[in-house]
Amino acid sequence: GASSSDFSICVTNDSLPTSGGTIQFGNASTAPGSQFTFNPQTGITFPNLRVSGPSSGSVTLRAVSGNTADIRCISLTIEDQKTFDIRSADGSSGDSRTITFTGNSDGIHALLNDGNFLARSSTLNMKGSEGQALDGSGSLALYNLTMNSEGGSTLGQNVSIQGALNLNSGILYSGAGNLLTLLPGAVCNGGDASSYVDGPLVYGVAS
């Protein structure tokens, strides 16, 4: 149920370093429309997360009810017709949390989004020591995007930002077919010779 977690990690001293592995929620036998929950906690970095399920059915992954903790994981893969919702299962909390990607799943992808990534008012924080791609089919709508990635990040799909693009460290690569768009009202903070957008940047202006 929404108030119980399908997956939790028990740790001591509020710390858990993670270097690999994958936690997959759902498989071909999962009932369409299923919802899985997990329990993010301060100090815990989850392995690679994957939202899976039957090829023709929806499956959703979100934090357990009432949880507002930030999420840290190596990477996130969302399969076709599957959803990762930043909002907790109670439907009213966790919208503004930060989700941090500390690496990638295959030497490339920090976020492989072939389904639906519901960002709400959250911040997506890129924080890897090697290259990290935001990729997938369709487009990706974010609220805030923060660059703290020494290895840089590459867009493999069109990405729009509603709130803020924060350029702290690392280069963000866009392309003609993988545009970065700041929607009307969005702002860009920081940026210097070691952190900037390399490629097309569209800045929306309110009419």
PDB file of C-alpha atoms in Angstrom:
ATOM      1  CA  GLY A   1       0.000   0.000   0.000  1.00  0.00           C
ATOM      2  CA  ALA A   2       0.922   3.680  -0.207  1.00  0.00           C
ATOM      3  CA  SER A   3       1.961   3.832   3.456  1.00  0.00           C
ATOM      4  CA  SER A   4       4.228   0.772   3.365  1.00  0.00           C
ATOM      5  CA  SER A   5       7.472   0.578   1.424  1.00  0.00           C
ATOM      6  CA  ASP A   6       8.150  -2.119  -1.160  1.00  0.00           C
ATOM      7  CA  PHE A   7      11.873  -1.517  -0.665  1.00  0.00           C
ATOM      8  CA  SER A   8      13.949  -0.064   2.181  1.00  0.00           C
ATOM      9  CA  ILE A   9      17.618  -0.173   3.165  1.00  0.00           C
ATOM     10  CA  CYS A  10      18.585  -0.474   6.824  1.00  0.00           C
ATOM     11  CA  VAL A  11      21.890   1.198   7.709  1.00  0.00           C
ATOM     12  CA  THR A  12      23.870   2.369  10.710  1.00  0.00           C
ATOM     13  CA  ASN A  13      25.299   5.866  11.146  1.00  0.00           C
ATOM     14  CA  ASP A  14      22.997   7.142   8.378  1.00  0.00           C
ATOM     15  CA  SER A  15      25.507   6.297   5.657  1.00  0.00           C
ATOM     16  CA  LEU A  16      25.558   3.775   2.824  1.00  0.00           C
ATOM     17  CA  PRO A  17      28.065   4.049  -0.033  1.00  0.00           C
ATOM     18  CA  THR A  18      26.995   2.289  -3.229  1.00  0.00           C
ATOM     19  CA  SER A  19      29.165   1.358  -6.186  1.00  0.00           C
ATOM     20  CA  GLY A  20      26.914  -0.731  -8.427  1.00  0.00           C
ATOM     21  CA  GLY A  21      23.986  -3.096  -8.841  1.00  0.00           C
ATOM     22  CA  THR A  22      20.400  -2.494  -9.932  1.00  0.00           C
ATOM     23  CA  ILE A  23      17.095  -2.511  -8.088  1.00  0.00           C
ATOM     24  CA  GLN A  24      14.297  -3.275 -10.554  1.00  0.00           C
ATOM     25  CA  PHE A  25      10.686  -2.526  -9.702  1.00  0.00           C
ATOM     26  CA  GLY A  26       8.305  -4.624 -11.816  1.00  0.00           C
ATOM     27  CA  ASN A  27       8.714  -7.282 -14.503  1.00  0.00           C
ATOM     28  CA  ALA A  28       6.696  -8.926 -17.265  1.00  0.00           C
ATOM     29  CA  SER A  29       4.395 -10.539 -14.676  1.00  0.00           C
ATOM     30  CA  THR A  30       3.559  -7.293 -12.866  1.00  0.00           C
ATOM     31  CA  ALA A  31      -0.119  -6.325 -13.065  1.00  0.00           C
ATOM     32  CA  PRO A  32      -0.718  -3.248 -15.253  1.00  0.00           C
ATOM     33  CA  GLY A  33      -1.438  -0.182 -13.139  1.00  0.00           C
ATOM     34  CA  SER A  34       0.750  -1.353 -10.252  1.00  0.00           C
ATOM     35  CA  GLN A  35       2.474   1.156  -7.976  1.00  0.00           C
ATOM     36  CA  PHE A  36       5.739   0.466  -6.167  1.00  0.00           C
ATOM     37  CA  THR A  37       7.115   2.549  -3.308  1.00  0.00           C
ATOM     38  CA  PHE A  38      10.542   2.911  -1.738  1.00  0.00           C
ATOM     39  CA  ASN A  39      11.943   4.764   1.248  1.00  0.00           C
ATOM     40  CA  PRO A  40      14.597   7.428   0.499  1.00  0.00           C
ATOM     41  CA  GLN A  41      16.705   8.422   3.515  1.00  0.00           C
ATOM     42  CA  THR A  42      19.389  11.016   4.159  1.00  0.00           C
ATOM     43  CA  GLY A  43      22.855   9.544   3.649  1.00  0.00           C
ATOM     44  CA  ILE A  44      21.723   6.617   1.507  1.00  0.00           C
ATOM     45  CA  THR A  45      22.770   6.304  -2.119  1.00  0.00           C
ATOM     46  CA  PHE A  46      20.674   3.703  -3.901  1.00  0.00           C
ATOM     47  CA  PRO A  47      22.132   1.566  -6.710  1.00  0.00           C
ATOM     48  CA  ASN A  48      20.817   1.971 -10.246  1.00  0.00           C
ATOM     49  CA  LEU A  49      17.001   2.118 -10.151  1.00  0.00           C
ATOM     50  CA  ARG A  50      14.832   0.699 -12.929  1.00  0.00           C
ATOM     51  CA  VAL A  51      11.062   0.992 -13.430  1.00  0.00           C
ATOM     52  CA  SER A  52       9.930  -1.985 -15.484  1.00  0.00           C
ATOM     53  CA  GLY A  53       6.834  -4.092 -16.100  1.00  0.00           C
ATOM     54  CA  PRO A  54       4.689  -5.627 -18.832  1.00  0.00           C
ATOM     55  CA  SER A  55       5.313  -4.154 -22.283  1.00  0.00           C
ATOM     56  CA  SER A  56       1.738  -2.865 -22.663  1.00  0.00           C
ATOM     57  CA  GLY A  57       0.973  -1.797 -19.087  1.00  0.00           C
ATOM     58  CA  SER A  58       1.689   1.157 -16.823  1.00  0.00           C
ATOM     59  CA  VAL A  59       3.777   0.841 -13.656  1.00  0.00           C
ATOM     60  CA  THR A  60       4.666   3.689 -11.268  1.00  0.00           C
ATOM     61  CA  LEU A  61       7.506   4.116  -8.776  1.00  0.00           C
ATOM     62  CA  ARG A  62       7.413   6.809  -6.081  1.00  0.00           C
ATOM     63  CA  ALA A  63       8.500   7.392  -2.478  1.00  0.00           C
ATOM     64  CA  VAL A  64       6.433   5.982   0.360  1.00  0.00           C
ATOM     65  CA  SER A  65       3.649   8.210   1.789  1.00  0.00           C
ATOM     66  CA  GLY A  66       4.821  11.229   3.760  1.00  0.00           C
ATOM     67  CA  ASN A  67       8.444  10.918   2.650  1.00  0.00           C
ATOM     68  CA  THR A  68      10.083  14.221   1.724  1.00  0.00           C
ATOM     69  CA  ALA A  69      13.745  13.143   1.868  1.00  0.00           C
ATOM     70  CA  ASP A  70      16.033  13.833  -1.049  1.00  0.00           C
ATOM     71  CA  ILE A  71      16.816  10.897  -3.346  1.00  0.00           C
ATOM     72  CA  ARG A  72      20.331   9.774  -4.256  1.00  0.00           C
ATOM     73  CA  CYS A  73      20.971   6.960  -6.727  1.00  0.00           C
ATOM     74  CA  ILE A  74      23.566   6.008  -9.290  1.00  0.00           C
ATOM     75  CA  SER A  75      21.097   6.247 -12.163  1.00  0.00           C
ATOM     76  CA  LEU A  76      17.433   5.852 -13.129  1.00  0.00           C
ATOM     77  CA  THR A  77      15.937   3.934 -16.069  1.00  0.00           C
ATOM     78  CA  ILE A  78      12.238   4.328 -16.901  1.00  0.00           C
ATOM     79  CA  GLU A  79      10.911   1.896 -19.489  1.00  0.00           C
ATOM     80  CA  ASP A  80       8.192   2.656 -22.034  1.00  0.00           C
ATOM     81  CA  GLN A  81       4.772   3.434 -20.455  1.00  0.00           C
ATOM     82  CA  LYS A  82       6.336   3.380 -16.979  1.00  0.00           C
ATOM     83  CA  THR A  83       6.448   6.362 -14.596  1.00  0.00           C
ATOM     84  CA  PHE A  84       8.761   7.719 -11.933  1.00  0.00           C
ATOM     85  CA  ASP A  85       6.881  10.292  -9.841  1.00  0.00           C
ATOM     86  CA  ILE A  86       8.887  12.594  -7.563  1.00  0.00           C
ATOM     87  CA  ARG A  87       5.736  13.060  -5.433  1.00  0.00           C
ATOM     88  CA  SER A  88       5.237  10.678  -2.520  1.00  0.00           C
ATOM     89  CA  ALA A  89       2.477   8.080  -2.591  1.00  0.00           C
ATOM     90  CA  ASP A  90       0.165  10.158  -0.375  1.00  0.00           C
ATOM     91  CA  GLY A  91      -0.187  12.552  -3.315  1.00  0.00           C
ATOM     92  CA  SER A  92       0.670  15.680  -1.351  1.00  0.00           C
ATOM     93  CA  SER A  93       4.344  15.666  -0.289  1.00  0.00           C
ATOM     94  CA  GLY A  94       7.848  15.484  -1.664  1.00  0.00           C
ATOM     95  CA  ASP A  95       7.295  17.618  -4.751  1.00  0.00           C
ATOM     96  CA  SER A  96      10.311  19.888  -4.114  1.00  0.00           C
ATOM     97  CA  ARG A  97      12.882  17.251  -3.151  1.00  0.00           C
ATOM     98  CA  THR A  98      16.232  16.916  -4.916  1.00  0.00           C
ATOM     99  CA  ILE A  99      17.118  13.776  -6.859  1.00  0.00           C
ATOM    100  CA  THR A 100      20.855  13.307  -7.366  1.00  0.00           C
ATOM    101  CA  PHE A 101      22.462  11.010  -9.910  1.00  0.00           C
ATOM    102  CA  THR A 102      25.956  10.027  -8.780  1.00  0.00           C
ATOM    103  CA  GLY A 103      27.007   8.015 -11.845  1.00  0.00           C
ATOM    104  CA  ASN A 104      25.539   6.132 -14.776  1.00  0.00           C
ATOM    105  CA  SER A 105      24.132   2.677 -15.464  1.00  0.00           C
ATOM    106  CA  ASP A 106      26.156   1.636 -18.504  1.00  0.00           C
ATOM    107  CA  GLY A 107      29.006   4.082 -18.864  1.00  0.00           C
ATOM    108  CA  ILE A 108      26.578   6.579 -20.414  1.00  0.00           C
ATOM    109  CA  HIS A 109      23.109   7.031 -18.935  1.00  0.00           C
ATOM    110  CA  ALA A 110      22.328   8.749 -15.650  1.00  0.00           C
ATOM    111  CA  LEU A 111      18.669   9.064 -16.687  1.00  0.00           C
ATOM    112  CA  LEU A 112      17.239   6.908 -19.478  1.00  0.00           C
ATOM    113  CA  ASN A 113      13.654   8.064 -19.770  1.00  0.00           C
ATOM    114  CA  ASP A 114      11.544   6.124 -22.268  1.00  0.00           C
ATOM    115  CA  GLY A 115       8.439   6.631 -20.104  1.00  0.00           C
ATOM    116  CA  ASN A 116       7.393   9.471 -17.818  1.00  0.00           C
ATOM    117  CA  PHE A 117       9.572  11.358 -15.358  1.00  0.00           C
ATOM    118  CA  LEU A 118       7.234  13.570 -13.290  1.00  0.00           C
ATOM    119  CA  ALA A 119       9.562  16.225 -11.896  1.00  0.00           C
ATOM    120  CA  ARG A 120       6.931  18.399 -10.140  1.00  0.00           C
ATOM    121  CA  SER A 121       8.922  21.267  -8.474  1.00  0.00           C
ATOM    122  CA  SER A 122      12.012  19.161  -7.809  1.00  0.00           C
ATOM    123  CA  THR A 123      15.683  19.670  -8.567  1.00  0.00           C
ATOM    124  CA  LEU A 124      17.591  17.176 -10.667  1.00  0.00           C
ATOM    125  CA  ASN A 125      21.232  17.247  -9.557  1.00  0.00           C
ATOM    126  CA  MET A 126      23.904  15.827 -11.863  1.00  0.00           C
ATOM    127  CA  LYS A 127      26.865  14.807  -9.721  1.00  0.00           C
ATOM    128  CA  GLY A 128      29.164  12.313 -11.410  1.00  0.00           C
ATOM    129  CA  SER A 129      32.886  11.968 -11.898  1.00  0.00           C
ATOM    130  CA  GLU A 130      32.416  10.675 -15.466  1.00  0.00           C
ATOM    131  CA  GLY A 131      30.060  11.584 -18.297  1.00  0.00           C
ATOM    132  CA  GLN A 132      26.331  11.407 -17.599  1.00  0.00           C
ATOM    133  CA  ALA A 133      23.601  11.414 -20.259  1.00  0.00           C
ATOM    134  CA  LEU A 134      19.979  12.486 -19.986  1.00  0.00           C
ATOM    135  CA  ASP A 135      18.464  10.391 -22.747  1.00  0.00           C
ATOM    136  CA  GLY A 136      15.364   8.573 -23.922  1.00  0.00           C
ATOM    137  CA  SER A 137      12.409   8.814 -26.257  1.00  0.00           C
ATOM    138  CA  GLY A 138      10.246  11.904 -26.353  1.00  0.00           C
ATOM    139  CA  SER A 139      11.159  14.911 -24.226  1.00  0.00           C
ATOM    140  CA  LEU A 140      12.013  15.622 -20.599  1.00  0.00           C
ATOM    141  CA  ALA A 141      10.352  18.410 -18.582  1.00  0.00           C
ATOM    142  CA  LEU A 142      12.294  19.501 -15.493  1.00  0.00           C
ATOM    143  CA  TYR A 143      11.745  22.182 -12.888  1.00  0.00           C
ATOM    144  CA  ASN A 144      15.345  22.785 -11.749  1.00  0.00           C
ATOM    145  CA  LEU A 145      18.522  21.280 -13.204  1.00  0.00           C
ATOM    146  CA  THR A 146      21.812  21.624 -11.310  1.00  0.00           C
ATOM    147  CA  MET A 147      25.178  20.779 -12.821  1.00  0.00           C
ATOM    148  CA  ASN A 148      27.712  19.438 -10.326  1.00  0.00           C
ATOM    149  CA  SER A 149      29.151  16.873 -12.731  1.00  0.00           C
ATOM    150  CA  GLU A 150      32.925  16.846 -13.161  1.00  0.00           C
ATOM    151  CA  GLY A 151      32.568  14.645 -16.236  1.00  0.00           C
ATOM    152  CA  GLY A 152      29.863  16.798 -17.803  1.00  0.00           C
ATOM    153  CA  SER A 153      26.393  15.842 -18.995  1.00  0.00           C
ATOM    154  CA  THR A 154      24.979  15.261 -22.476  1.00  0.00           C
ATOM    155  CA  LEU A 155      21.374  15.668 -23.596  1.00  0.00           C
ATOM    156  CA  GLY A 156      20.036  12.822 -25.726  1.00  0.00           C
ATOM    157  CA  GLN A 157      16.516  14.244 -25.834  1.00  0.00           C
ATOM    158  CA  ASN A 158      14.881  17.669 -25.740  1.00  0.00           C
ATOM    159  CA  VAL A 159      14.930  19.056 -22.190  1.00  0.00           C
ATOM    160  CA  SER A 160      12.915  21.997 -20.872  1.00  0.00           C
ATOM    161  CA  ILE A 161      13.438  23.803 -17.568  1.00  0.00           C
ATOM    162  CA  GLN A 162      10.690  25.714 -15.800  1.00  0.00           C
ATOM    163  CA  GLY A 163      12.565  27.002 -12.736  1.00  0.00           C
ATOM    164  CA  ALA A 164      16.354  27.312 -12.770  1.00  0.00           C
ATOM    165  CA  LEU A 165      19.441  26.003 -14.521  1.00  0.00           C
ATOM    166  CA  ASN A 166      22.294  26.059 -12.004  1.00  0.00           C
ATOM    167  CA  LEU A 167      25.765  25.782 -13.534  1.00  0.00           C
ATOM    168  CA  ASN A 168      28.136  24.961 -10.677  1.00  0.00           C
ATOM    169  CA  SER A 169      30.616  22.580 -12.319  1.00  0.00           C
ATOM    170  CA  GLY A 170      30.821  20.604 -15.535  1.00  0.00           C
ATOM    171  CA  ILE A 171      29.759  21.262 -19.113  1.00  0.00           C
ATOM    172  CA  LEU A 172      26.219  20.572 -20.333  1.00  0.00           C
ATOM    173  CA  TYR A 173      26.163  19.470 -23.974  1.00  0.00           C
ATOM    174  CA  SER A 174      23.071  20.040 -26.118  1.00  0.00           C
ATOM    175  CA  GLY A 175      22.490  19.602 -29.850  1.00  0.00           C
ATOM    176  CA  ALA A 176      20.239  20.563 -32.736  1.00  0.00           C
ATOM    177  CA  GLY A 177      18.052  17.497 -32.107  1.00  0.00           C
ATOM    178  CA  ASN A 178      18.481  17.617 -28.334  1.00  0.00           C
ATOM    179  CA  LEU A 179      17.601  21.172 -27.410  1.00  0.00           C
ATOM    180  CA  LEU A 180      17.856  22.737 -23.986  1.00  0.00           C
ATOM    181  CA  THR A 181      14.995  25.178 -23.428  1.00  0.00           C
ATOM    182  CA  LEU A 182      14.534  27.642 -20.581  1.00  0.00           C
ATOM    183  CA  LEU A 183      10.806  28.290 -20.438  1.00  0.00           C
ATOM    184  CA  PRO A 184       9.459  31.825 -19.842  1.00  0.00           C
ATOM    185  CA  GLY A 185      10.340  32.879 -16.291  1.00  0.00           C
ATOM    186  CA  ALA A 186      13.172  30.359 -15.902  1.00  0.00           C
ATOM    187  CA  VAL A 187      16.609  31.638 -14.862  1.00  0.00           C
ATOM    188  CA  CYS A 188      20.212  30.560 -15.310  1.00  0.00           C
ATOM    189  CA  ASN A 189      22.541  30.822 -12.297  1.00  0.00           C
ATOM    190  CA  GLY A 190      26.313  30.538 -12.122  1.00  0.00           C
ATOM    191  CA  GLY A 191      28.393  29.494 -15.072  1.00  0.00           C
ATOM    192  CA  ASP A 192      32.068  30.140 -15.837  1.00  0.00           C
ATOM    193  CA  ALA A 193      34.881  28.809 -17.992  1.00  0.00           C
ATOM    194  CA  SER A 194      34.491  25.341 -16.474  1.00  0.00           C
ATOM    195  CA  SER A 195      30.701  25.162 -16.396  1.00  0.00           C
ATOM    196  CA  TYR A 196      28.553  26.259 -19.318  1.00  0.00           C
ATOM    197  CA  VAL A 197      26.159  25.051 -22.027  1.00  0.00           C
ATOM    198  CA  ASP A 198      27.936  23.779 -25.123  1.00  0.00           C
ATOM    199  CA  GLY A 199      25.320  23.762 -27.871  1.00  0.00           C
ATOM    200  CA  PRO A 200      21.913  25.305 -28.623  1.00  0.00           C
ATOM    201  CA  LEU A 201      20.050  27.002 -25.785  1.00  0.00           C
ATOM    202  CA  VAL A 202      16.509  28.267 -26.354  1.00  0.00           C
ATOM    203  CA  TYR A 203      15.287  30.994 -24.010  1.00  0.00           C
ATOM    204  CA  GLY A 204      11.511  31.381 -23.985  1.00  0.00           C
ATOM    205  CA  VAL A 205      10.040  34.863 -23.660  1.00  0.00           C
ATOM    206  CA  ALA A 206       6.542  35.426 -22.300  1.00  0.00           C
ATOM    207  CA  SER A 207       4.203  36.986 -24.837  1.00  0.00           C
TER     208      SER A 207
END
